[in-house]
Each structure stands twice: as structure tokens, then as C-alpha cells.
């Protein structure tokens, strides 16, 4: 039994869109997918003509599709952007080596110049060396803090005016749930925003904020895009995995749930009495920080002194635990 | 007995000895004339899956977040577990669960 596409009523349907339940053919899917990302970019004014945009590229599915689509939309709609691929080499043998090879092929395939910055050159340590020093317990803390700053430093070297990342709707829903479970108000208020950077940091945005992971993977599959998929060898990250599984279970029952979670997070209002950390700069390296030293410098100090527990506190936010009052959520209608 | 081409990607190949493509012969259930995807999953679990079955299956279906395509068509369009597979069909399993 061949089902026809509900959009063109002509070609064979190949997929059911999770967002709309429509059954669509390959061509209509490509057109709808591309157009929705374009609308997201335009409606949210993510870029302006002449922007130099660094695409955070890991070689994985999301950032590979993002690079492809940024190039396609920039050409098709004349955004007037200069695009760059920006990759981080964490120094993880056998994991990052292979994914960097993928990014290097993407550079050729899409004709977008690539810059790679490494933990080794920025911090003097590879992740392999850090794990040898601290074991596998807090390695994701180090890697996360270092990656965020490395991306900013790479973007600065490219003289980028904007950065985009491949976070998709499933990722955002998952992060919203995690931040609720952790009671992390500062992050909860930011994580559903399509762009951040009002605090003086380089503006970052997520053009795939409303794009389902299923469609990104289907798009890559039907377009035969070249991406790399292996889990980081150091990242069991059980807590996030749990939220991820929960989001996928919800999606299986009701795909709309993903957009509902994002929408509800957008509608959260945070009490003004909840104190948000003030942004300054790190005394040591000049990176934006709400503390005297940025988190990366605190972690590095610990590593270099052979006290790697330094900075890996029980609190998850800044180097200093927020006061009890600022952790209490107050939701207004 | 039907001959089916299987393909595992998005990291799933690691559960199958790091081999992406497999050509397999799958028997119909006793008394049945057709082989359904549900039969195929049971067969894969018993004959092909090398490790960590919970990464591939949940309950009697695939783990949520794994996409299934039958002859390049989303299985959600053809009845999911109840989709019949025929001689020469290609069934693709793609994990969306790995980092992007
Ligand atoms: Zn169509
Ligand atoms: Zn610093």
C-alpha cells in the first residue's frame, strides 16, 4: 500500500512529521524542514547582514546538518553571512580524532573554512591527561567548562560576531527538565531562550530550537550527509541520559510534548527578588565571570597544583554556591 | 523464510560487532505466512545482537529514539511493529541518541 504525500498529493510519502503528524514525501519534507529553520532565523532576527557566524561543529548529526543548512539558506535567501566551522579538540584519543576527520570533510564538502582549537593549546592539558589525573568522576565538569570557553576563544580568533550551535528541540526539552529537577533557576531562565549573550558574551543561538531530532536525523539520512556518531568514551553522564530517555518516552506517546515543554519554559517568569549573579571578568584570564576567577581558571588551578577537587563543588552553578533564597523558584502566571 | 537487508547506524552498529550491513534470512512465526517487523526484532535479539540489548530494545519494540525505515520509508507510515517485511526488503535502524 503506497501512501501519498498530503502536501503535494503526488509522490510517495516517506515519513510522518512528529510536529504535525503529516505524512510527507521526501521533496516536501526537505522544503518544509528548510523553510521552518529559515522562519526561525527570520522571526527571531538571529543574524544581520555582514555577521561572521561561527558554527560550533562536532562532526555529529546536529552540527553537520546545521552547517549544511546554514550554507544552503545563506545562499538561497542572501543572508549575507560569512560562515565558519569551529571545532574543539578535547584531546580524546580515538573519539575526537575520528569526529575531527568528519569535520574536515565537511569543510571541503560545504566550502566553509574550519578552525580547530585544542584544550592542549588553551589550557595545557588534554582530556586524556585530565582523566589520567582525576579519574572518570568529574571529567564532564572539566570538559563542559573548558568547551564553553574554548568555543568563545575560537570564535574570538575568527573575529566572529555570532555563534550557532546544533541544539535541537529534544535537547532543549531535556535541558529544561534537568534544570527543573536540579532547581537551577539561573539556567532554567536561560536554557529555553533561542539566543543568549545579553551579558556581554558573544551572542549564541540555536536555529534548531524548534526542530525535532527525528527530522534532523531523517534529513541527514535522505540527504546522505556525512556525520559521525559515537558516544564520548568518557561520558556516561547518567543523569542527563535519564532525562533524555524520559523525553523520548514522552515523544513516543505524544510528539507534541517536546514543544509543550519548550513553550512552558518560555512562559516561566522569574521573580525579580531572585538574585541573578552579576557578570564581571575573570581577574586571571579576562573571560566573563561572576566570580573573581572564572570556573575554567579555578579548575585549572586545581589541576596544576595537583588538587583537582578544587572548584568541583557540590553546587552546579558558579564556583560559589548561590544563596538559598536565589535557588527557590517563584513562578508567576 | 525471507531474505532481508539490515542496516544499523547512528552508533547502533557498535551493538552488532561494528558491522553496519547484514544480509539475513528470517523465518516466519509458526503457522504465519508473513514476517512482521515484530518477528524481525525477536529474531535480531536472538541471532544478531551482540551486546547491551537494552540499548536497542525496550519492551517488545525498539528503544524510543531509534528510527526505523522499511525500504526508505518511515515505519510509522506502515504500521510499526505490524509492518510486514518481504523478500529483498531493506530495513534500516538509526539511533538518534548519540551526541550532535
Ligand atoms: Zn510531497
Ligand atoms: Zn579565567
Tab-separated table of C-alpha atoms and ligand atoms in Angstrom:
chain	number	residue	atom	x	y	z
A	1	UNK	CA	0.000	0.000	0.000
A	2	UNK	CA	1.551	3.271	-1.119
A	3	UNK	CA	0.534	6.348	0.808
A	4	UNK	CA	0.646	9.676	-0.949
A	5	UNK	CA	2.160	12.863	0.411
A	6	UNK	CA	-0.508	15.104	1.953
A	7	UNK	CA	1.263	18.236	0.736
A	8	UNK	CA	1.710	17.536	-2.974
A	9	UNK	CA	-0.790	14.665	-3.294
A	10	UNK	CA	1.538	13.227	-5.871
A	11	UNK	CA	4.648	11.482	-4.612
A	12	UNK	CA	5.015	8.588	-2.177
A	13	UNK	CA	5.071	9.627	1.500
A	14	UNK	CA	8.289	8.600	3.239
A	15	UNK	CA	7.893	9.997	6.711
A	16	UNK	CA	5.492	11.123	9.348
A	17	UNK	CA	6.378	14.533	10.749
A	18	UNK	CA	6.377	14.417	14.557
A	19	UNK	CA	5.346	18.058	14.860
A	20	UNK	CA	2.262	17.863	12.641
A	21	UNK	CA	1.614	14.136	12.093
A	22	UNK	CA	1.556	14.867	8.355
A	23	UNK	CA	2.786	12.135	6.068
A	24	UNK	CA	5.045	13.735	3.502
A	25	UNK	CA	7.268	12.841	0.575
A	26	UNK	CA	10.999	13.424	0.517
A	27	UNK	CA	10.873	16.649	-1.505
A	28	UNK	CA	8.070	18.198	0.535
A	29	UNK	CA	9.898	17.199	3.739
A	30	UNK	CA	13.128	18.896	2.596
A	31	UNK	CA	11.212	22.039	1.657
A	32	UNK	CA	9.253	22.175	4.931
A	33	UNK	CA	12.318	21.450	7.064
A	34	UNK	CA	14.425	24.123	5.378
A	35	UNK	CA	11.627	26.649	5.399
A	36	UNK	CA	10.926	26.196	9.106
A	37	UNK	CA	14.556	26.809	10.027
A	38	UNK	CA	14.554	29.862	7.754
A	39	UNK	CA	11.408	31.160	9.506
A	40	UNK	CA	13.001	30.607	12.909
A	41	UNK	CA	16.056	32.597	11.815
A	42	UNK	CA	13.999	35.451	10.364
A	43	UNK	CA	11.295	35.653	13.048
A	44	UNK	CA	13.896	35.786	15.806
A	45	UNK	CA	16.286	38.064	13.897
A	46	UNK	CA	19.180	35.749	14.685
A	47	UNK	CA	21.584	37.445	12.261
A	48	UNK	CA	22.227	40.664	10.462
A	49	UNK	CA	23.897	41.195	7.126
A	50	UNK	CA	27.681	41.058	7.373
A	51	UNK	CA	27.698	38.874	10.513
A	52	UNK	CA	30.607	36.498	10.824
A	53	UNK	CA	28.989	33.332	12.121
A	54	UNK	CA	30.935	30.546	13.820
A	55	UNK	CA	29.134	27.198	13.612
A	56	UNK	CA	30.040	25.018	16.585
A	57	UNK	CA	30.865	21.780	14.745
A	58	UNK	CA	31.451	18.451	16.443
A	59	UNK	CA	31.106	16.216	13.406
A	60	UNK	CA	27.896	14.786	14.894
A	61	UNK	CA	24.481	14.767	13.256
A	62	UNK	CA	23.081	18.061	14.597
A	63	UNK	CA	26.028	20.298	13.825
A	64	UNK	CA	26.630	18.606	10.468
A	65	UNK	CA	23.050	19.254	9.374
A	66	UNK	CA	23.291	22.771	10.831
A	67	UNK	CA	26.408	23.553	8.772
A	68	UNK	CA	24.747	22.193	5.633
A	69	UNK	CA	21.551	24.153	6.174
A	70	UNK	CA	23.273	27.419	7.169
A	71	UNK	CA	25.199	27.294	3.911
A	72	UNK	CA	22.074	26.435	1.934
A	73	UNK	CA	19.884	29.167	3.486
A	74	UNK	CA	22.648	31.779	3.357
A	75	UNK	CA	22.972	31.155	-0.394
A	76	UNK	CA	19.259	30.744	-1.090
A	77	UNK	CA	18.000	33.771	0.824
A	78	UNK	CA	21.043	36.027	0.571
A	79	UNK	CA	21.562	36.481	4.336
A	80	UNK	CA	24.980	37.971	3.608
A	81	UNK	CA	26.781	35.955	6.308
A	82	UNK	CA	30.382	34.777	6.436
A	83	UNK	CA	30.269	31.237	7.786
A	84	UNK	CA	32.991	29.363	9.682
A	85	UNK	CA	33.195	25.907	11.202
A	86	UNK	CA	34.597	25.942	14.726
A	87	UNK	CA	35.663	22.674	16.321
A	88	UNK	CA	37.127	21.842	19.670
A	89	UNK	CA	39.821	19.215	20.031
A	90	UNK	CA	39.436	17.999	23.600
A	91	UNK	CA	42.300	15.585	23.162
A	92	UNK	CA	40.363	12.337	23.480
A	93	UNK	CA	42.172	9.644	21.533
A	94	UNK	CA	40.000	7.522	19.285
A	95	UNK	CA	36.922	9.682	19.803
A	96	UNK	CA	37.752	13.202	18.815
A	97	UNK	CA	40.293	12.153	16.205
A	98	UNK	CA	37.605	10.463	14.142
A	99	UNK	CA	34.996	13.147	14.572
A	100	UNK	CA	37.513	15.845	13.589
A	101	UNK	CA	38.150	13.930	10.377
A	102	UNK	CA	34.412	14.250	9.696
A	103	UNK	CA	34.520	17.998	10.266
A	104	UNK	CA	37.498	18.290	7.935
A	105	UNK	CA	35.496	16.529	5.225
A	106	UNK	CA	32.572	18.891	5.922
A	107	UNK	CA	34.942	21.808	5.360
A	108	UNK	CA	35.610	20.509	1.841
A	109	UNK	CA	32.050	19.380	1.113
A	110	UNK	CA	30.384	22.641	2.146
A	111	UNK	CA	33.220	25.026	1.339
A	112	UNK	CA	33.164	26.562	4.830
A	113	UNK	CA	36.558	27.383	6.404
A	114	UNK	CA	37.362	25.418	9.572
A	115	UNK	CA	39.157	26.434	12.740
A	116	UNK	CA	40.128	23.890	15.378
A	117	UNK	CA	41.122	24.952	18.893
A	118	UNK	CA	42.504	22.419	21.318
A	119	UNK	CA	42.360	22.094	25.087
A	120	UNK	CA	46.068	21.367	24.965
A	121	UNK	CA	46.945	24.718	23.406
A	122	UNK	CA	44.452	26.692	25.515
A	123	UNK	CA	44.845	25.025	28.885
A	124	UNK	CA	47.992	22.904	28.623
A	125	UNK	CA	46.000	19.712	29.265
A	126	UNK	CA	44.238	17.198	27.019
A	127	UNK	CA	41.126	15.415	28.326
A	128	UNK	CA	43.101	12.153	28.237
A	129	UNK	CA	45.654	13.729	30.591
A	130	UNK	CA	42.948	15.206	32.810
A	131	UNK	CA	41.197	11.843	33.119
A	132	UNK	CA	44.519	10.205	33.972
A	133	UNK	CA	44.857	12.768	36.757
A	134	UNK	CA	41.326	12.893	38.167
A	135	UNK	CA	39.722	9.616	37.084
A	136	UNK	CA	36.319	9.388	35.480
A	137	UNK	CA	34.244	11.010	38.156
A	138	UNK	CA	34.127	14.720	37.408
A	139	UNK	CA	35.644	14.705	33.950
A	140	UNK	CA	32.431	16.002	32.348
A	141	UNK	CA	32.553	19.064	34.616
A	142	UNK	CA	36.022	19.901	33.351
A	143	UNK	CA	35.140	19.171	29.761
A	144	UNK	CA	31.935	21.240	29.843
A	145	UNK	CA	33.556	24.296	31.403
A	146	UNK	CA	36.552	24.097	29.112
A	147	UNK	CA	34.483	23.567	25.976
A	148	UNK	CA	32.282	26.579	26.525
A	149	UNK	CA	35.253	28.853	26.985
A	150	UNK	CA	37.209	27.239	24.148
A	151	UNK	CA	34.332	27.925	21.750
A	152	UNK	CA	34.312	31.587	22.782
A	153	UNK	CA	38.071	31.844	22.351
A	154	UNK	CA	37.951	30.152	18.956
A	155	UNK	CA	35.151	32.473	17.878
A	156	UNK	CA	37.152	35.489	19.020
A	157	UNK	CA	40.116	34.300	16.955
A	158	UNK	CA	37.786	34.083	13.938
A	159	UNK	CA	36.510	37.595	14.747
A	160	UNK	CA	33.049	36.046	14.780
A	161	UNK	CA	30.115	38.262	15.675
A	162	UNK	CA	27.699	35.381	16.313
A	163	UNK	CA	27.847	31.719	17.159
A	164	UNK	CA	25.305	28.997	16.358
A	165	UNK	CA	25.046	25.547	17.882
A	166	UNK	CA	23.144	22.459	16.790
A	167	UNK	CA	20.940	22.081	19.889
A	168	UNK	CA	17.583	20.745	18.761
A	169	UNK	CA	14.088	20.729	20.282
A	170	UNK	CA	14.671	17.404	22.033
A	171	UNK	CA	17.894	18.749	23.584
A	172	UNK	CA	16.190	21.911	24.794
A	173	UNK	CA	13.251	19.988	26.324
A	174	UNK	CA	15.721	17.684	28.050
A	175	UNK	CA	17.693	20.621	29.462
A	176	UNK	CA	14.525	22.323	30.704
A	177	UNK	CA	13.574	19.164	32.621
A	178	UNK	CA	17.090	18.773	34.032
A	179	UNK	CA	17.156	22.344	35.282
A	180	UNK	CA	13.757	21.904	36.907
A	181	UNK	CA	14.936	18.731	38.636
A	182	UNK	CA	18.069	20.483	39.823
A	183	UNK	CA	16.240	23.647	40.856
A	184	UNK	CA	18.784	25.636	38.865
A	185	UNK	CA	16.885	28.891	38.365
A	186	UNK	CA	19.657	30.813	36.655
A	187	UNK	CA	19.991	28.138	33.975
A	188	UNK	CA	16.287	27.457	33.732
A	189	UNK	CA	15.634	31.076	32.861
A	190	UNK	CA	18.223	30.961	30.083
A	191	UNK	CA	18.070	27.474	28.635
A	192	UNK	CA	14.893	27.897	26.599
A	193	UNK	CA	15.985	31.222	25.097
A	194	UNK	CA	16.750	30.932	21.400
A	195	UNK	CA	19.712	33.251	21.795
A	196	UNK	CA	21.893	34.324	24.685
A	197	UNK	CA	24.629	36.893	25.019
A	198	UNK	CA	22.953	39.916	26.609
A	199	UNK	CA	25.605	39.659	29.315
A	200	UNK	CA	28.415	40.812	27.044
A	201	UNK	CA	29.397	37.349	25.842
A	202	UNK	CA	29.376	36.507	22.145
A	203	UNK	CA	25.721	36.073	21.073
A	204	UNK	CA	24.928	32.386	20.675
A	205	UNK	CA	21.804	30.989	19.107
A	206	UNK	CA	20.073	27.702	18.331
A	207	UNK	CA	18.444	27.748	14.886
A	208	UNK	CA	17.207	24.164	15.543
A	209	UNK	CA	15.429	25.102	18.767
A	210	UNK	CA	12.074	24.017	17.303
A	211	UNK	CA	13.445	21.243	15.097
A	212	UNK	CA	12.849	17.647	16.144
A	213	UNK	CA	15.809	15.330	16.429
A	214	UNK	CA	13.938	12.756	14.369
A	215	UNK	CA	13.710	15.168	11.449
A	216	UNK	CA	17.366	16.176	11.703
A	217	UNK	CA	18.398	12.535	11.501
A	218	UNK	CA	15.927	11.818	8.682
A	219	UNK	CA	17.191	14.864	6.800
A	220	UNK	CA	20.791	13.705	7.168
A	221	UNK	CA	19.794	10.204	6.098
A	222	UNK	CA	17.870	11.206	2.975
A	223	UNK	CA	20.470	13.817	2.005
A	224	UNK	CA	23.249	11.302	2.707
A	225	UNK	CA	25.144	13.815	4.831
A	226	UNK	CA	28.399	12.648	6.288
A	227	UNK	CA	28.341	12.634	10.093
A	228	UNK	CA	29.994	10.811	12.943
A	229	UNK	CA	28.191	9.031	15.738
A	230	UNK	CA	29.991	7.533	18.656
A	231	UNK	CA	29.435	8.382	22.261
A	232	UNK	CA	32.280	10.127	24.044
A	233	UNK	CA	34.302	7.383	25.727
A	234	UNK	CA	34.420	9.334	28.999
A	235	UNK	CA	30.799	10.362	29.198
A	236	UNK	CA	28.352	8.028	30.854
A	237	UNK	CA	26.521	11.187	32.069
A	238	UNK	CA	23.786	9.102	33.651
A	239	UNK	CA	21.689	11.968	34.922
A	240	UNK	CA	21.265	13.594	31.521
A	241	UNK	CA	20.740	10.185	29.982
A	242	UNK	CA	17.805	9.679	32.289
A	243	UNK	CA	16.145	12.941	31.213
A	244	UNK	CA	16.860	12.061	27.597
A	245	UNK	CA	15.184	8.683	27.880
A	246	UNK	CA	12.195	10.289	29.579
A	247	UNK	CA	11.819	12.854	26.761
A	248	UNK	CA	11.994	10.068	24.164
A	249	UNK	CA	9.345	8.066	26.021
A	250	UNK	CA	7.102	11.123	26.106
A	251	UNK	CA	7.673	11.732	22.423
A	252	UNK	CA	6.699	8.163	21.579
A	253	UNK	CA	3.339	8.737	23.270
A	254	UNK	CA	2.761	12.304	22.149
A	255	UNK	CA	5.369	14.055	19.953
A	256	UNK	CA	3.874	17.448	20.707
A	257	UNK	CA	5.091	17.070	24.321
A	258	UNK	CA	8.544	18.266	23.293
A	259	UNK	CA	7.287	21.596	22.010
A	260	UNK	CA	4.961	21.883	25.016
A	261	UNK	CA	7.914	21.638	27.415
A	262	UNK	CA	9.821	24.287	25.476
A	263	UNK	CA	6.773	26.531	25.336
A	264	UNK	CA	6.140	26.233	29.067
A	265	UNK	CA	9.768	27.108	29.797
A	266	UNK	CA	9.427	30.182	27.574
A	267	UNK	CA	6.465	31.246	29.683
A	268	UNK	CA	8.223	30.930	33.033
A	269	UNK	CA	8.559	34.246	34.830
A	270	UNK	CA	11.201	34.588	37.472
A	271	UNK	CA	10.758	36.749	40.499
A	272	UNK	CA	12.927	39.842	40.459
A	273	UNK	CA	13.850	39.167	44.067
A	274	UNK	CA	15.667	36.027	42.958
A	275	UNK	CA	19.231	37.257	42.730
A	276	UNK	CA	20.962	36.522	39.456
A	277	UNK	CA	24.752	36.534	39.565
A	278	UNK	CA	26.374	39.736	38.354
A	279	UNK	CA	28.745	39.408	35.426
A	280	UNK	CA	32.271	40.719	35.602
A	281	UNK	CA	35.505	39.434	34.155
A	282	UNK	CA	37.972	36.859	35.419
A	283	UNK	CA	40.953	38.532	37.087
A	284	UNK	CA	43.216	35.934	35.673
A	285	UNK	CA	42.246	35.393	32.039
A	286	UNK	CA	39.687	38.109	31.307
A	287	UNK	CA	36.856	35.719	30.420
A	288	UNK	CA	33.372	36.756	31.583
A	289	UNK	CA	32.734	35.543	35.089
A	290	UNK	CA	30.508	36.316	38.040
A	291	UNK	CA	33.344	35.381	40.386
A	292	UNK	CA	36.887	36.674	40.867
A	293	UNK	CA	38.180	33.807	38.780
A	294	UNK	CA	36.253	32.078	36.036
A	295	UNK	CA	35.339	28.456	36.502
A	296	UNK	CA	37.964	27.278	33.992
A	297	UNK	CA	40.738	29.098	35.871
A	298	UNK	CA	39.611	27.586	39.188
A	299	UNK	CA	39.607	24.089	37.692
A	300	UNK	CA	42.981	24.659	36.016
A	301	UNK	CA	44.498	25.927	39.250
A	302	UNK	CA	43.406	22.704	40.925
A	303	UNK	CA	44.815	20.570	38.119
A	304	UNK	CA	48.129	22.379	38.030
A	305	UNK	CA	48.519	22.176	41.804
A	306	UNK	CA	47.554	18.526	41.867
A	307	UNK	CA	44.328	19.350	43.741
A	308	UNK	CA	41.775	18.511	41.078
A	309	UNK	CA	38.848	18.607	43.528
A	310	UNK	CA	39.242	22.387	43.684
A	311	UNK	CA	36.270	24.015	42.012
A	312	UNK	CA	34.334	20.776	41.682
A	313	UNK	CA	31.914	21.729	44.422
A	314	UNK	CA	28.582	20.149	45.165
A	315	UNK	CA	26.859	23.147	43.642
A	316	UNK	CA	26.484	23.071	39.913
A	317	UNK	CA	26.304	26.728	39.073
A	318	UNK	CA	29.123	29.158	39.667
A	319	UNK	CA	32.245	28.480	41.691
A	320	UNK	CA	30.444	29.761	44.776
A	321	UNK	CA	27.143	28.202	45.770
A	322	UNK	CA	24.203	30.574	45.316
A	323	UNK	CA	22.385	31.618	48.473
A	324	UNK	CA	19.420	29.546	49.493
A	325	UNK	CA	16.897	32.236	48.585
A	326	UNK	CA	18.066	32.511	44.997
A	327	UNK	CA	17.501	28.794	44.483
A	328	UNK	CA	13.825	28.919	45.297
A	329	UNK	CA	11.772	29.133	42.134
A	330	UNK	CA	8.860	31.540	42.029
A	331	UNK	CA	6.654	31.057	39.022
A	332	UNK	CA	4.191	33.775	38.142
A	333	UNK	CA	1.300	33.155	35.811
B	1	UNK	CA	11.889	-17.614	5.083
B	2	UNK	CA	12.523	-14.112	3.757
B	3	UNK	CA	15.855	-12.565	2.868
B	4	UNK	CA	16.238	-9.081	4.363
B	5	UNK	CA	18.956	-6.447	4.163
B	6	UNK	CA	19.559	-4.870	7.542
B	7	UNK	CA	21.428	-1.672	8.224
B	8	UNK	CA	22.390	-0.253	11.617
B	9	UNK	CA	23.740	3.257	12.024
B	10	UNK	CA	23.971	6.279	14.281
B	11	UNK	CA	26.084	4.243	16.712
B	12	UNK	CA	23.852	1.136	16.751
B	13	UNK	CA	26.394	-0.731	14.645
B	14	UNK	CA	28.527	-0.968	17.789
B	15	UNK	CA	25.971	-3.408	19.206
B	16	UNK	CA	26.400	-5.603	16.136
B	17	UNK	CA	30.138	-6.152	16.117
B	18	UNK	CA	30.698	-2.765	14.473
B	19	UNK	CA	29.165	-4.063	11.236
B	20	UNK	CA	26.631	-1.781	9.584
B	21	UNK	CA	25.150	-4.027	6.901
B	22	UNK	CA	23.838	-7.543	7.281
B	23	UNK	CA	22.013	-9.831	4.860
B	24	UNK	CA	19.851	-12.221	6.863
B	25	UNK	CA	17.276	-14.998	6.429
B	26	UNK	CA	14.365	-14.680	8.788
B	27	UNK	CA	11.726	-17.417	9.226
B	28	UNK	CA	8.039	-16.641	9.710
B	29	UNK	CA	6.494	-17.484	13.071
B	30	UNK	CA	4.968	-20.954	13.275
B	31	UNK	CA	1.778	-21.025	11.261
B	32	UNK	CA	2.197	-17.476	9.948
B	33	UNK	CA	2.516	-16.634	6.276
B	34	UNK	CA	4.179	-13.250	6.712
B	35	UNK	CA	7.189	-11.998	8.589
B	36	UNK	CA	6.387	-8.861	10.576
B	37	UNK	CA	8.797	-6.289	11.980
B	38	UNK	CA	7.912	-7.610	15.432
B	39	UNK	CA	9.175	-11.057	14.349
B	40	UNK	CA	12.282	-9.477	12.906
B	41	UNK	CA	13.068	-7.752	16.229
B	42	UNK	CA	12.748	-11.034	18.123
B	43	UNK	CA	14.987	-12.693	15.557
B	44	UNK	CA	17.599	-9.919	15.759
B	45	UNK	CA	17.670	-10.169	19.519
B	46	UNK	CA	18.225	-13.920	19.418
B	47	UNK	CA	20.608	-14.127	16.486
B	48	UNK	CA	22.399	-10.882	15.710
B	49	UNK	CA	22.600	-8.602	18.730
B	50	UNK	CA	26.000	-8.987	20.353
B	51	UNK	CA	25.719	-6.803	23.471
B	52	UNK	CA	23.613	-4.491	25.629
B	53	UNK	CA	20.151	-5.402	24.290
B	54	UNK	CA	18.636	-2.558	26.354
B	55	UNK	CA	20.375	-0.099	24.014
B	56	UNK	CA	18.358	-1.465	21.103
B	57	UNK	CA	15.107	-2.808	22.529
B	58	UNK	CA	12.622	-1.648	25.114
B	59	UNK	CA	9.670	-3.890	25.874
B	60	UNK	CA	8.711	-5.580	22.619
B	61	UNK	CA	9.765	-2.655	20.413
B	62	UNK	CA	12.876	-0.667	19.630
B	63	UNK	CA	14.078	1.783	22.213
B	64	UNK	CA	12.423	5.194	21.792
B	65	UNK	CA	14.773	7.435	19.819
B	66	UNK	CA	15.662	4.728	17.302
B	67	UNK	CA	14.256	5.390	13.838
B	68	UNK	CA	13.157	2.528	11.633
B	69	UNK	CA	12.863	2.737	7.846
B	70	UNK	CA	11.478	-0.001	5.652
B	71	UNK	CA	12.629	0.451	2.057
B	72	UNK	CA	13.444	4.069	2.887
B	73	UNK	CA	10.011	4.687	4.360
B	74	UNK	CA	9.353	5.686	7.986
B	75	UNK	CA	7.859	2.652	9.745
B	76	UNK	CA	5.312	4.966	11.385
B	77	UNK	CA	3.612	5.123	7.988
B	78	UNK	CA	3.279	1.385	7.579
B	79	UNK	CA	2.122	0.055	10.899
B	80	UNK	CA	5.282	-0.002	13.027
B	81	UNK	CA	5.596	-3.453	14.659
B	82	UNK	CA	2.826	-4.847	12.457
B	83	UNK	CA	4.555	-3.871	9.194
B	84	UNK	CA	5.192	-6.909	7.007
B	85	UNK	CA	8.664	-7.406	5.548
B	86	UNK	CA	9.135	-9.176	2.255
B	87	UNK	CA	11.905	-10.868	0.359
B	88	UNK	CA	14.559	-8.337	-0.677
B	89	UNK	CA	13.334	-5.582	1.647
B	90	UNK	CA	15.810	-3.266	3.336
B	91	UNK	CA	15.232	-2.323	6.961
B	92	UNK	CA	17.329	0.499	8.418
B	93	UNK	CA	17.698	1.258	12.126
B	94	UNK	CA	19.201	4.635	13.050
B	95	UNK	CA	19.874	5.787	16.571
B	96	UNK	CA	19.192	9.460	17.263
B	97	UNK	CA	20.513	9.094	20.777
B	98	UNK	CA	24.139	9.942	20.119
B	99	UNK	CA	25.541	13.410	20.526
B	100	UNK	CA	25.327	16.006	17.834
C	1	LIG	ZN1	5.023	15.865	-1.390
C	2	LIG	ZN1	39.708	32.835	33.883
